[in-house]
Amino acid sequence: MTSASLWLYALLIMGLMCACRNNAVPPNTDPEPGISLMLATQRAQSIEGLSYTLALTIPADPAQPIAGDAIIRFATKDISHPLVLDFSPGADYIKSITVGGRPSHYRLVQDHIIIPKEEIASEDNVIDIDFRTGDAPLNRNPDFMYTLFVPARAHLAFPCFDQPNLKARFALELDVPSNWQSVANGAETFHETTGDRLRVRYAETQPIPTYLFAFAAGKFQVETAERNGRWLRMFHRETDAKKVERNRKSVFDLHASSLEWLEKYTGIPYRFGKFDFVLIPSFQFGGMEHPGSIFYNAASILLEESATENQMLNRASTIAHETSHMWFGDLVTMQWFNDVWMKEVFANFMAAKIVNPAFPNVNHDLRFLVSNYPSAYSVDRTAGTHPIRQELANLDEAGSLYGAIIYQKAPIVMRQLEQILGADKLQDGLRVYLKEYQFGNATWLDLIKILDDRTDLDLKAWKHAWVEEAGRPSIRTEVQSDHVAFVQSDPQDGRSLRWTEKMNVLIGTGNAVVTLPLEIQNERTIAKIPTSISKPEWILPNGGGLAYGDFTLDDSTRLFLLQHLPDLKDSLTRGTAWVTLWEELLDRRVRPADFLELSLRALPREDTEQNVQLVLGYVSDAFWTFLSDEQRHQFAERLESVLRTGLAHGASSTMKATYFSAFRSTVTVPEGITFLERVWRRQEKIPGLTLAEQDEASMALDLAVRSVPAATAILEEQRGRFMNPDRKARFEFVMPALSDRPETRQAWFESLKDIRNRRREPWVLEGLQYLHHPLRRAQSEKYIRPSLDLLLEIQRTGDIFFPTRWMNATLGNHNTRTAATVVRDFLGQQKTYPIRLRRIILQAADQLFRAAL
Ligand SMILES: [Zn+2]
């Protein structure tokens, strides 16, 4: 796609689209590239009874083409227009097309095949296409391949109607090397080996959209387990048998308990037949919810022995998240990708409910706070923020909808909705919604209509501020003698939005803490201070981690927290206070050095791992980004000593792992670096902490970026240590980004301009993180502008999270005025730049802009 057409989409999104959305497709106009809302709407209204029969012959060599045959069957209410199919690879990839057995006089335009209307009947259409697949969404590796078609990438591989609201039944036949395993949405129904080839057929699926159709094939191991009368299979490529054994039971258990919970909550049994999942090395996402065949990033499922409590919780959440999608997203699917947030919010929301009972020792409200609020704020506080629900004129821009607003802010908003409605009414409404729209599609408005019947509150006004507008309320505490006022304002000029939200205000004095439940709606909300409290010492408006906004504390509370935060007894209150103080730091009401002082005093006393993790994250950001070089130098030794103490005395291996990871990433003093090197050389052991291959690899990289004398030899030796070929290949890819030689780093960066070197996105991102390491800021600033220049192409060629992660990896470690100027100049020069990419840049640059003031 060219930048000119991107510019056009940006304009359409900004309002023009509304005008043409209701119009029918003008006759004899070729469809635009990508899948426009207009084309999709017209097709969804006319096409019925859709099914695909797909046969693919996959050679072992990823460079050899995949031959395919697609039979597409459907009825249509529209025989007065040509039929538009989606297929990107172009003329060279099509061998023949017949319609109803006769050769078609089709035409090709960009991204589409156009079948003349004369060839289409209202019933029983059969289009047979003999083709070669496009490889872009097939992730072909020497020993395995897997599809990833979300959000609308199926038509980059095979001809189809690539939109979420044309659900179809898929029948698949694969012809693969006989020593390969394969897995798809449906159960295997036929299996025949002939010589060195294997033919496998899969049962026809339930109606699913193209983005959920999937298969994987290659050299995989298969583990099988029975839970509650259902057989589950796990496909993986892990070479460390002990690692598989260590994780096996919990991984199956977590799936089984998630399934059981969801069947109970929704009142609807799992509807997609068999249940398999595939662990893929360096998978682009945490997971992808293909029904019957969930794909995961192997590293987040098969954990190391040293895994932190957080990693274990994250794994449980990822599994619960993907399993929830079987109902939310797979059974009922959004009409259009502008509502993609809904399936994500319900998956996250259910995941939080599901993992709680499995981790009885964890403070789940604290977990909800630390896993959602900091991320949501990290986007919602920036000039690049956007509403939860956004317009989307063409699916080729759908990738840019994803991010923290969908994944982290939306669950917070959904929890507010649950508070307002009551958990029972929400569950009841969701059951009605799932039942009414099962195997079909629905919009957010369809759900709100169901929920609106169940409450007296005006849900339409509520949802407008939270879902259809961007940003968060600014909420200021004003303390008077007998009451406290919370004053909300809209940080965005000329909008005067008011948010309705539930708050649990905490008022503390001496040893007592009182909770005041409160609902704010208008500009000013007053709470009477209980007579039992003579004089409040501190007031936290977001007690219980509930309220969402940019809170300006009253001066005495701020002072109190900077002195006494570690004395607060409740771990959730401490977590909330940390999140609030960090926002105050970013708004320049708390000095970074004061924040760090407080952190170093608090860490030795903090026994809740989630708070330790939260604070260490802030400490690392404050240390590298907000301190001057001189201040950093002053803090370095004390920081190292606090982290080493945490490492030595951490109560659990996971706590030790948390401290060790913070130590690795912030150590700058020579004694600390020597210690790290001794650990890497296996000359020193850390009692109670087992380090895996992956940890050693990270240590080697952290030593190299610190330019220790043996840096090159360490990298080489680490390379030789790898037992796992996938991890070794990743390390080899990243190595040049850490080279001592600037020319090597330059060449590595230049190589990223070639799409072939960007295909393994997690590898690229790891390399970029080290290229832009704070210790190498001065030398890496020159890569900012070319990285910005590449962003359009990154969006065009990469997977959905890649543009955001590319920018975060590029800008996240910078803090100078010169770096900020590069970004501002770029934005100033791009008069017609796509609005969504502009937002991504503004989000990624927010911390840089604040630090470089
Ligand atoms: Zn999801």
Short mmCIF file of N, CA, C and O in Angstrom, two decimals, residues 65 171 274 501 542 751 791:
data_model
loop_
_atom_site.label_atom_id
_atom_site.label_comp_id
_atom_site.label_asym_id
_atom_site.label_seq_id
_atom_site.Cartn_x
_atom_site.Cartn_y
_atom_site.Cartn_z
N PRO A 65 7.46 -23.63 -3.62
CA PRO A 65 6.08 -23.14 -3.52
C PRO A 65 5.10 -24.17 -2.97
O PRO A 65 5.31 -25.37 -3.09
N ALA A 171 -13.11 -26.94 5.27
CA ALA A 171 -12.60 -28.31 5.21
C ALA A 171 -11.18 -28.23 4.66
O ALA A 171 -10.94 -27.53 3.67
N LYS A 274 -12.81 -30.86 19.15
CA LYS A 274 -11.54 -31.21 19.81
C LYS A 274 -10.80 -29.96 20.28
O LYS A 274 -11.07 -28.84 19.82
N GLU A 501 -17.71 7.24 37.59
CA GLU A 501 -16.96 6.07 38.07
C GLU A 501 -17.09 5.84 39.56
O GLU A 501 -17.36 6.75 40.33
N ASN A 542 -7.90 6.43 45.01
CA ASN A 542 -8.00 5.19 44.24
C ASN A 542 -7.74 3.96 45.11
O ASN A 542 -7.05 3.03 44.71
N SER A 751 20.59 -3.74 7.89
CA SER A 751 20.01 -4.99 7.38
C SER A 751 18.50 -5.05 7.66
O SER A 751 17.77 -5.73 6.96
N LEU A 791 8.70 3.30 9.54
CA LEU A 791 7.49 2.86 10.25
C LEU A 791 6.32 2.52 9.31
O LEU A 791 5.61 1.54 9.53
#
